[in-house]
Amino acid sequence: MDLPKPWVDGPFGLIPASTSGDSTGKRAVGARACSSEMTVVHNTIIRGANAIYLQAVNVEKLGTPKDQSDFVYFALRWAERLHEHHNTEETMLFPAINEITKMPTLMDGNLEEHLAFQTGLEDFTGYLESVHEQITVYDGTKTRALMNNFMPALHGHLWNEIDTLNALEKWDEMVDWPVWFRDRVSARVSGLMKESRFRTELFPLAFILHDKTWENGLWSAFPPIPWGITIVLRWLFVRKKDDWWRFAGCDYDSMPKELPFA
């Protein structure tokens, strides 16, 4: 889909499917199937960052106070989702990978990369919280500047981690990585879905920050949940925060749409 305005495929570039060796003609297997799915997740994070970065200034210049408030909520939920993603990795996935491979420090490089952008992300989140609490007036230029402090490190990490997961193919004969990965992620998401706030304020990002047309529809069936449950989630929970989600680059069906303030 050709969009006339800047869209969420930049300025921070999306990770191509070729990084994991996945394609519609030949699907990735083993550890690379896991890295392919992680690529999709990481690209939702990148699209969210791009949506915030591209609209930050115009929301201040052209938006109403409500637009600015809604945009801050959108940005805060993106930051919270990012934190939850990395917390899952640090507490559930990385330790288990170290144990399976019998290499206690295998994932340490990824943990160090998390630390590299943590302070900048906390500054960004703290600023948005102060705007939300009406302690600070929203400033789009400052929002971008704060993102510039942490996005290069975060963006590089999101790409680097795919290479780390690709390297797990060394242990493909020992473990069915796709099944292992899905089981753990499903257990984590199932627990979180019991929380009403997660269903309405965080999980919707999986739809609106994913582009099902990406790489010729390679991951059109994402998130990987049954069709019937997807319909229920979209109608009962995803639409409850319409005013926040309008700043995303995709609609509730994960189809590309224009950014309102790009």
PDB file of C-alpha atoms in Angstrom:
ATOM      1  CA  MET A   1       0.000   0.000   0.000  1.00  0.00           C
ATOM      2  CA  ASP A   2       1.443   3.356  -1.053  1.00  0.00           C
ATOM      3  CA  LEU A   3       0.914   6.068   1.522  1.00  0.00           C
ATOM      4  CA  PRO A   4       1.476   9.753   0.598  1.00  0.00           C
ATOM      5  CA  LYS A   5       2.878  10.777   3.989  1.00  0.00           C
ATOM      6  CA  PRO A   6       5.820   9.394   5.978  1.00  0.00           C
ATOM      7  CA  TRP A   7       4.924   6.050   7.461  1.00  0.00           C
ATOM      8  CA  VAL A   8       6.079   3.730  10.243  1.00  0.00           C
ATOM      9  CA  ASP A   9       8.663   1.882   8.133  1.00  0.00           C
ATOM     10  CA  GLY A  10      11.091   4.702   9.004  1.00  0.00           C
ATOM     11  CA  PRO A  11      13.132   6.555  10.112  1.00  0.00           C
ATOM     12  CA  PHE A  12      14.223   3.534  12.159  1.00  0.00           C
ATOM     13  CA  GLY A  13      14.418   0.730   9.634  1.00  0.00           C
ATOM     14  CA  LEU A  14      12.427  -2.469   9.924  1.00  0.00           C
ATOM     15  CA  ILE A  15      14.225  -5.805  10.181  1.00  0.00           C
ATOM     16  CA  PRO A  16      13.827  -7.799   6.938  1.00  0.00           C
ATOM     17  CA  ALA A  17      12.699 -11.414   6.963  1.00  0.00           C
ATOM     18  CA  SER A  18      15.909 -12.340   5.169  1.00  0.00           C
ATOM     19  CA  THR A  19      17.774 -11.751   8.447  1.00  0.00           C
ATOM     20  CA  SER A  20      16.372 -15.045   9.710  1.00  0.00           C
ATOM     21  CA  GLY A  21      16.290 -16.667   6.264  1.00  0.00           C
ATOM     22  CA  ASP A  22      12.480 -16.733   6.167  1.00  0.00           C
ATOM     23  CA  SER A  23      10.407 -16.213   3.029  1.00  0.00           C
ATOM     24  CA  THR A  24       7.026 -17.117   1.558  1.00  0.00           C
ATOM     25  CA  GLY A  25       8.792 -19.542  -0.794  1.00  0.00           C
ATOM     26  CA  LYS A  26      10.785 -21.296   1.904  1.00  0.00           C
ATOM     27  CA  ARG A  27       9.790 -20.953   5.534  1.00  0.00           C
ATOM     28  CA  ALA A  28      12.457 -20.904   8.222  1.00  0.00           C
ATOM     29  CA  VAL A  29      12.764 -23.922  10.508  1.00  0.00           C
ATOM     30  CA  GLY A  30      14.318 -24.664  13.881  1.00  0.00           C
ATOM     31  CA  ALA A  31      15.893 -21.752  15.710  1.00  0.00           C
ATOM     32  CA  ARG A  32      15.473 -19.553  12.647  1.00  0.00           C
ATOM     33  CA  ALA A  33      11.710 -19.999  12.837  1.00  0.00           C
ATOM     34  CA  CYS A  34      11.928 -18.518  16.345  1.00  0.00           C
ATOM     35  CA  SER A  35      14.085 -15.640  15.168  1.00  0.00           C
ATOM     36  CA  SER A  36      11.602 -14.999  12.357  1.00  0.00           C
ATOM     37  CA  GLU A  37       8.746 -14.658  14.844  1.00  0.00           C
ATOM     38  CA  MET A  38      10.931 -12.477  17.067  1.00  0.00           C
ATOM     39  CA  THR A  39      11.614 -10.315  14.014  1.00  0.00           C
ATOM     40  CA  VAL A  40       7.867  -9.705  13.739  1.00  0.00           C
ATOM     41  CA  VAL A  41       7.683  -8.748  17.421  1.00  0.00           C
ATOM     42  CA  HIS A  42      10.685  -6.469  17.159  1.00  0.00           C
ATOM     43  CA  ASN A  43       9.231  -4.777  14.097  1.00  0.00           C
ATOM     44  CA  THR A  44       6.091  -3.926  16.079  1.00  0.00           C
ATOM     45  CA  ILE A  45       8.368  -2.149  18.551  1.00  0.00           C
ATOM     46  CA  ILE A  46      10.129  -0.303  15.731  1.00  0.00           C
ATOM     47  CA  ARG A  47       6.850   0.734  14.088  1.00  0.00           C
ATOM     48  CA  GLY A  48       5.648   2.084  17.415  1.00  0.00           C
ATOM     49  CA  ALA A  49       8.825   4.106  17.852  1.00  0.00           C
ATOM     50  CA  ASN A  50       8.504   5.464  14.317  1.00  0.00           C
ATOM     51  CA  ALA A  51       4.865   6.443  14.890  1.00  0.00           C
ATOM     52  CA  ILE A  52       5.845   8.426  17.977  1.00  0.00           C
ATOM     53  CA  TYR A  53       8.926   9.998  16.393  1.00  0.00           C
ATOM     54  CA  LEU A  54       7.185  11.045  13.170  1.00  0.00           C
ATOM     55  CA  GLN A  55       4.165  12.643  14.883  1.00  0.00           C
ATOM     56  CA  ALA A  56       5.687  14.105  18.035  1.00  0.00           C
ATOM     57  CA  VAL A  57       6.267  17.619  16.696  1.00  0.00           C
ATOM     58  CA  ASN A  58       3.026  18.006  14.723  1.00  0.00           C
ATOM     59  CA  VAL A  59       0.937  16.791  17.650  1.00  0.00           C
ATOM     60  CA  GLU A  60       2.256  19.812  19.549  1.00  0.00           C
ATOM     61  CA  LYS A  61       1.917  22.255  16.640  1.00  0.00           C
ATOM     62  CA  LEU A  62      -1.380  21.127  15.125  1.00  0.00           C
ATOM     63  CA  GLY A  63      -3.068  19.056  17.803  1.00  0.00           C
ATOM     64  CA  THR A  64      -5.592  19.999  20.451  1.00  0.00           C
ATOM     65  CA  PRO A  65      -4.891  19.444  24.155  1.00  0.00           C
ATOM     66  CA  LYS A  66      -6.864  16.182  23.845  1.00  0.00           C
ATOM     67  CA  ASP A  67      -4.767  15.086  20.871  1.00  0.00           C
ATOM     68  CA  GLN A  68      -1.638  15.704  22.910  1.00  0.00           C
ATOM     69  CA  SER A  69      -3.009  13.838  25.913  1.00  0.00           C
ATOM     70  CA  ASP A  70      -4.037  10.850  23.786  1.00  0.00           C
ATOM     71  CA  PHE A  71      -0.673  10.825  22.043  1.00  0.00           C
ATOM     72  CA  VAL A  72       1.158  10.775  25.377  1.00  0.00           C
ATOM     73  CA  TYR A  73      -0.975   7.802  26.458  1.00  0.00           C
ATOM     74  CA  PHE A  74      -0.098   6.036  23.197  1.00  0.00           C
ATOM     75  CA  ALA A  75       3.619   6.650  23.717  1.00  0.00           C
ATOM     76  CA  LEU A  76       3.468   5.513  27.350  1.00  0.00           C
ATOM     77  CA  ARG A  77       1.750   2.280  26.420  1.00  0.00           C
ATOM     78  CA  TRP A  78       4.404   1.643  23.767  1.00  0.00           C
ATOM     79  CA  ALA A  79       7.135   2.153  26.371  1.00  0.00           C
ATOM     80  CA  GLU A  80       5.338  -0.097  28.846  1.00  0.00           C
ATOM     81  CA  ARG A  81       4.933  -2.833  26.240  1.00  0.00           C
ATOM     82  CA  LEU A  82       8.635  -2.581  25.454  1.00  0.00           C
ATOM     83  CA  HIS A  83       9.490  -2.944  29.137  1.00  0.00           C
ATOM     84  CA  GLU A  84       7.201  -5.975  29.463  1.00  0.00           C
ATOM     85  CA  HIS A  85       8.801  -7.578  26.402  1.00  0.00           C
ATOM     86  CA  HIS A  86      12.310  -7.237  27.758  1.00  0.00           C
ATOM     87  CA  ASN A  87      11.265  -8.322  31.240  1.00  0.00           C
ATOM     88  CA  THR A  88       9.891 -11.543  29.732  1.00  0.00           C
ATOM     89  CA  GLU A  89      13.177 -12.125  27.953  1.00  0.00           C
ATOM     90  CA  GLU A  90      15.287 -11.452  31.034  1.00  0.00           C
ATOM     91  CA  THR A  91      13.244 -13.535  33.464  1.00  0.00           C
ATOM     92  CA  MET A  92      11.891 -16.372  31.301  1.00  0.00           C
ATOM     93  CA  LEU A  93      13.540 -16.784  27.922  1.00  0.00           C
ATOM     94  CA  PHE A  94      17.220 -15.929  28.345  1.00  0.00           C
ATOM     95  CA  PRO A  95      17.838 -17.994  31.525  1.00  0.00           C
ATOM     96  CA  ALA A  96      16.121 -20.996  29.937  1.00  0.00           C
ATOM     97  CA  ILE A  97      18.188 -20.675  26.757  1.00  0.00           C
ATOM     98  CA  ASN A  98      21.372 -20.551  28.826  1.00  0.00           C
ATOM     99  CA  GLU A  99      20.279 -23.702  30.638  1.00  0.00           C
ATOM    100  CA  ILE A 100      19.295 -25.630  27.506  1.00  0.00           C
ATOM    101  CA  THR A 101      22.548 -24.837  25.730  1.00  0.00           C
ATOM    102  CA  LYS A 102      24.601 -25.353  28.904  1.00  0.00           C
ATOM    103  CA  MET A 103      26.229 -21.991  28.236  1.00  0.00           C
ATOM    104  CA  PRO A 104      25.502 -19.825  31.307  1.00  0.00           C
ATOM    105  CA  THR A 105      26.653 -16.579  29.679  1.00  0.00           C
ATOM    106  CA  LEU A 106      25.284 -17.118  26.171  1.00  0.00           C
ATOM    107  CA  MET A 107      22.639 -14.393  26.406  1.00  0.00           C
ATOM    108  CA  ASP A 108      24.714 -11.940  28.473  1.00  0.00           C
ATOM    109  CA  GLY A 109      25.422  -9.754  25.460  1.00  0.00           C
ATOM    110  CA  ASN A 110      21.706  -9.177  24.989  1.00  0.00           C
ATOM    111  CA  LEU A 111      21.292  -8.276  28.658  1.00  0.00           C
ATOM    112  CA  GLU A 112      24.096  -5.742  28.351  1.00  0.00           C
ATOM    113  CA  GLU A 113      22.369  -4.224  25.338  1.00  0.00           C
ATOM    114  CA  HIS A 114      19.190  -3.855  27.410  1.00  0.00           C
ATOM    115  CA  LEU A 115      21.163  -1.817  29.932  1.00  0.00           C
ATOM    116  CA  ALA A 116      22.570   0.392  27.171  1.00  0.00           C
ATOM    117  CA  PHE A 117      19.197   2.011  26.431  1.00  0.00           C
ATOM    118  CA  GLN A 118      17.530   1.638  29.826  1.00  0.00           C
ATOM    119  CA  THR A 119      18.424   5.056  31.264  1.00  0.00           C
ATOM    120  CA  GLY A 120      17.371   6.896  28.125  1.00  0.00           C
ATOM    121  CA  LEU A 121      14.090   5.004  27.999  1.00  0.00           C
ATOM    122  CA  GLU A 122      13.436   5.800  31.655  1.00  0.00           C
ATOM    123  CA  ASP A 123      14.059   9.510  30.978  1.00  0.00           C
ATOM    124  CA  PHE A 124      11.621   9.365  28.058  1.00  0.00           C
ATOM    125  CA  THR A 125       8.969   7.604  30.138  1.00  0.00           C
ATOM    126  CA  GLY A 126       9.495   9.941  33.083  1.00  0.00           C
ATOM    127  CA  TYR A 127       8.989  12.968  30.863  1.00  0.00           C
ATOM    128  CA  LEU A 128       5.773  11.564  29.391  1.00  0.00           C
ATOM    129  CA  GLU A 129       4.490  10.761  32.880  1.00  0.00           C
ATOM    130  CA  SER A 130       5.125  14.360  33.931  1.00  0.00           C
ATOM    131  CA  VAL A 131       3.103  15.573  30.937  1.00  0.00           C
ATOM    132  CA  HIS A 132       0.325  13.119  31.736  1.00  0.00           C
ATOM    133  CA  GLU A 133       0.242  14.378  35.327  1.00  0.00           C
ATOM    134  CA  GLN A 134       0.135  17.984  33.998  1.00  0.00           C
ATOM    135  CA  ILE A 135       3.405  18.838  35.702  1.00  0.00           C
ATOM    136  CA  THR A 136       5.052  19.561  32.343  1.00  0.00           C
ATOM    137  CA  VAL A 137       3.683  21.024  29.110  1.00  0.00           C
ATOM    138  CA  TYR A 138       3.977  18.701  26.123  1.00  0.00           C
ATOM    139  CA  ASP A 139       6.929  19.527  23.846  1.00  0.00           C
ATOM    140  CA  GLY A 140       7.238  17.580  20.616  1.00  0.00           C
ATOM    141  CA  THR A 141      10.820  18.611  19.959  1.00  0.00           C
ATOM    142  CA  LYS A 142      11.848  17.426  23.418  1.00  0.00           C
ATOM    143  CA  THR A 143      10.024  14.147  22.863  1.00  0.00           C
ATOM    144  CA  ARG A 144      12.099  13.548  19.757  1.00  0.00           C
ATOM    145  CA  ALA A 145      15.305  14.585  21.487  1.00  0.00           C
ATOM    146  CA  LEU A 146      14.689  12.114  24.304  1.00  0.00           C
ATOM    147  CA  MET A 147      14.078   9.375  21.746  1.00  0.00           C
ATOM    148  CA  ASN A 148      17.354  10.223  20.034  1.00  0.00           C
ATOM    149  CA  ASN A 149      19.088   9.454  23.329  1.00  0.00           C
ATOM    150  CA  PHE A 150      18.011   5.814  23.417  1.00  0.00           C
ATOM    151  CA  MET A 151      16.656   4.745  20.031  1.00  0.00           C
ATOM    152  CA  PRO A 152      20.019   4.093  18.316  1.00  0.00           C
ATOM    153  CA  ALA A 153      20.965   1.625  21.072  1.00  0.00           C
ATOM    154  CA  LEU A 154      17.485   0.073  21.173  1.00  0.00           C
ATOM    155  CA  HIS A 155      17.259  -0.187  17.400  1.00  0.00           C
ATOM    156  CA  GLY A 156      20.677  -1.824  17.165  1.00  0.00           C
ATOM    157  CA  HIS A 157      19.741  -4.273  19.910  1.00  0.00           C
ATOM    158  CA  LEU A 158      16.520  -5.302  18.180  1.00  0.00           C
ATOM    159  CA  TRP A 159      18.518  -6.194  15.076  1.00  0.00           C
ATOM    160  CA  ASN A 160      21.399  -7.865  16.951  1.00  0.00           C
ATOM    161  CA  GLU A 161      19.151 -10.162  18.934  1.00  0.00           C
ATOM    162  CA  ILE A 162      17.896 -11.786  15.742  1.00  0.00           C
ATOM    163  CA  ASP A 163      21.455 -12.853  14.957  1.00  0.00           C
ATOM    164  CA  THR A 164      21.790 -14.278  18.475  1.00  0.00           C
ATOM    165  CA  LEU A 165      18.637 -16.351  18.007  1.00  0.00           C
ATOM    166  CA  ASN A 166      19.777 -17.515  14.565  1.00  0.00           C
ATOM    167  CA  ALA A 167      22.922 -18.893  16.201  1.00  0.00           C
ATOM    168  CA  LEU A 168      20.778 -21.204  18.327  1.00  0.00           C
ATOM    169  CA  GLU A 169      20.405 -23.436  15.262  1.00  0.00           C
ATOM    170  CA  LYS A 170      23.590 -25.071  16.561  1.00  0.00           C
ATOM    171  CA  TRP A 171      21.278 -26.843  19.041  1.00  0.00           C
ATOM    172  CA  ASP A 172      18.420 -27.610  16.623  1.00  0.00           C
ATOM    173  CA  GLU A 173      18.875 -31.342  17.071  1.00  0.00           C
ATOM    174  CA  MET A 174      18.569 -31.027  20.852  1.00  0.00           C
ATOM    175  CA  VAL A 175      15.402 -28.977  21.093  1.00  0.00           C
ATOM    176  CA  ASP A 176      12.364 -28.119  18.987  1.00  0.00           C
ATOM    177  CA  TRP A 177      12.873 -24.382  19.284  1.00  0.00           C
ATOM    178  CA  PRO A 178       9.571 -23.272  17.679  1.00  0.00           C
ATOM    179  CA  VAL A 179       7.519 -25.456  20.048  1.00  0.00           C
ATOM    180  CA  TRP A 180       9.652 -24.435  23.018  1.00  0.00           C
ATOM    181  CA  PHE A 181       9.306 -20.754  22.157  1.00  0.00           C
ATOM    182  CA  ARG A 182       5.546 -20.870  21.550  1.00  0.00           C
ATOM    183  CA  ASP A 183       4.904 -22.787  24.776  1.00  0.00           C
ATOM    184  CA  ARG A 184       6.698 -20.230  26.907  1.00  0.00           C
ATOM    185  CA  VAL A 185       5.313 -17.172  25.173  1.00  0.00           C
ATOM    186  CA  SER A 186       1.784 -18.618  25.242  1.00  0.00           C
ATOM    187  CA  ALA A 187       2.058 -19.303  28.962  1.00  0.00           C
ATOM    188  CA  ARG A 188       3.257 -15.753  29.568  1.00  0.00           C
ATOM    189  CA  VAL A 189       0.555 -14.123  27.442  1.00  0.00           C
ATOM    190  CA  SER A 190      -2.170 -16.351  28.928  1.00  0.00           C
ATOM    191  CA  GLY A 191      -1.213 -15.126  32.381  1.00  0.00           C
ATOM    192  CA  LEU A 192      -1.186 -11.499  31.314  1.00  0.00           C
ATOM    193  CA  MET A 193      -4.531 -11.809  29.514  1.00  0.00           C
ATOM    194  CA  LYS A 194      -6.206 -12.408  32.856  1.00  0.00           C
ATOM    195  CA  GLU A 195      -5.558  -8.747  33.618  1.00  0.00           C
ATOM    196  CA  SER A 196      -8.202  -6.400  32.216  1.00  0.00           C
ATOM    197  CA  ARG A 197      -5.718  -3.584  31.778  1.00  0.00           C
ATOM    198  CA  PHE A 198      -3.394  -5.753  29.689  1.00  0.00           C
ATOM    199  CA  ARG A 199      -6.282  -6.721  27.402  1.00  0.00           C
ATOM    200  CA  THR A 200      -7.318  -3.110  26.773  1.00  0.00           C
ATOM    201  CA  GLU A 201      -4.116  -1.073  27.096  1.00  0.00           C
ATOM    202  CA  LEU A 202      -1.214  -3.277  25.982  1.00  0.00           C
ATOM    203  CA  PHE A 203      -2.323  -6.274  23.936  1.00  0.00           C
ATOM    204  CA  PRO A 204      -3.986  -4.103  21.241  1.00  0.00           C
ATOM    205  CA  LEU A 205      -0.503  -2.967  20.212  1.00  0.00           C
ATOM    206  CA  ALA A 206       0.056  -6.457  18.758  1.00  0.00           C
ATOM    207  CA  PHE A 207      -2.585  -5.630  16.116  1.00  0.00           C
ATOM    208  CA  ILE A 208      -2.030  -1.943  15.412  1.00  0.00           C
ATOM    209  CA  LEU A 209       1.776  -2.093  15.282  1.00  0.00           C
ATOM    210  CA  HIS A 210       1.844  -5.149  13.025  1.00  0.00           C
ATOM    211  CA  ASP A 211       1.554  -4.868   9.247  1.00  0.00           C
ATOM    212  CA  LYS A 212       0.079  -8.045   7.803  1.00  0.00           C
ATOM    213  CA  THR A 213       1.177  -7.002   4.284  1.00  0.00           C
ATOM    214  CA  TRP A 214       4.862  -6.980   5.350  1.00  0.00           C
ATOM    215  CA  GLU A 215       7.091  -9.208   3.211  1.00  0.00           C
ATOM    216  CA  ASN A 216       4.171 -10.225   0.960  1.00  0.00           C
ATOM    217  CA  GLY A 217       2.042 -11.352   3.888  1.00  0.00           C
ATOM    218  CA  LEU A 218       4.688 -13.665   5.338  1.00  0.00           C
ATOM    219  CA  TRP A 219       3.275 -13.188   8.859  1.00  0.00           C
ATOM    220  CA  SER A 220      -0.309 -12.216   8.028  1.00  0.00           C
ATOM    221  CA  ALA A 221      -1.541 -14.584  10.769  1.00  0.00           C
ATOM    222  CA  PHE A 222      -0.112 -12.618  13.673  1.00  0.00           C
ATOM    223  CA  PRO A 223      -0.468 -12.627  16.602  1.00  0.00           C
ATOM    224  CA  PRO A 224      -0.546 -16.457  16.555  1.00  0.00           C
ATOM    225  CA  ILE A 225      -3.897 -16.988  18.262  1.00  0.00           C
ATOM    226  CA  PRO A 226      -7.052 -18.763  17.000  1.00  0.00           C
ATOM    227  CA  TRP A 227      -9.186 -16.776  14.579  1.00  0.00           C
ATOM    228  CA  GLY A 228     -12.278 -16.860  16.792  1.00  0.00           C
ATOM    229  CA  ILE A 229     -10.390 -15.516  19.796  1.00  0.00           C
ATOM    230  CA  THR A 230      -8.892 -12.781  17.618  1.00  0.00           C
ATOM    231  CA  ILE A 231     -12.371 -11.592  16.628  1.00  0.00           C
ATOM    232  CA  VAL A 232     -13.511 -11.521  20.273  1.00  0.00           C
ATOM    233  CA  LEU A 233     -10.423  -9.608  21.386  1.00  0.00           C
ATOM    234  CA  ARG A 234     -10.772  -7.032  18.630  1.00  0.00           C
ATOM    235  CA  TRP A 235     -14.427  -6.308  19.370  1.00  0.00           C
ATOM    236  CA  LEU A 236     -14.440  -6.505  23.158  1.00  0.00           C
ATOM    237  CA  PHE A 237     -11.080  -5.049  24.133  1.00  0.00           C
ATOM    238  CA  VAL A 238      -8.942  -3.627  21.336  1.00  0.00           C
ATOM    239  CA  ARG A 239     -11.376  -0.853  20.384  1.00  0.00           C
ATOM    240  CA  LYS A 240     -11.880   0.470  23.912  1.00  0.00           C
ATOM    241  CA  LYS A 241      -9.033   2.969  23.560  1.00  0.00           C
ATOM    242  CA  ASP A 242      -9.723   4.213  20.040  1.00  0.00           C
ATOM    243  CA  ASP A 243      -8.473   7.694  20.865  1.00  0.00           C
ATOM    244  CA  TRP A 244      -5.030   6.340  21.767  1.00  0.00           C
ATOM    245  CA  TRP A 245      -4.641   3.839  18.954  1.00  0.00           C
ATOM    246  CA  ARG A 246      -5.394   6.328  16.143  1.00  0.00           C
ATOM    247  CA  PHE A 247      -1.704   7.310  16.207  1.00  0.00           C
ATOM    248  CA  ALA A 248      -0.566   3.846  15.052  1.00  0.00           C
ATOM    249  CA  GLY A 249       0.364   3.037  11.476  1.00  0.00           C
ATOM    250  CA  CYS A 250      -2.048   0.118  11.103  1.00  0.00           C
ATOM    251  CA  ASP A 251      -5.709  -0.440  11.859  1.00  0.00           C
ATOM    252  CA  TYR A 252      -7.310  -3.147  14.017  1.00  0.00           C
ATOM    253  CA  ASP A 253      -6.955  -5.631  11.145  1.00  0.00           C
ATOM    254  CA  SER A 254      -3.210  -4.873  10.951  1.00  0.00           C
ATOM    255  CA  MET A 255      -3.622  -3.118   7.606  1.00  0.00           C
ATOM    256  CA  PRO A 256      -1.549   0.020   6.863  1.00  0.00           C
ATOM    257  CA  LYS A 257      -3.195   3.412   7.330  1.00  0.00           C
ATOM    258  CA  GLU A 258      -2.020   7.020   7.309  1.00  0.00           C
ATOM    259  CA  LEU A 259      -0.571   8.613  10.397  1.00  0.00           C
ATOM    260  CA  PRO A 260      -2.865  11.510  11.400  1.00  0.00           C
ATOM    261  CA  PHE A 261      -0.037  13.884  12.400  1.00  0.00           C
ATOM    262  CA  ALA A 262       2.849  12.853  10.135  1.00  0.00           C
TER     263      ALA A 262
END
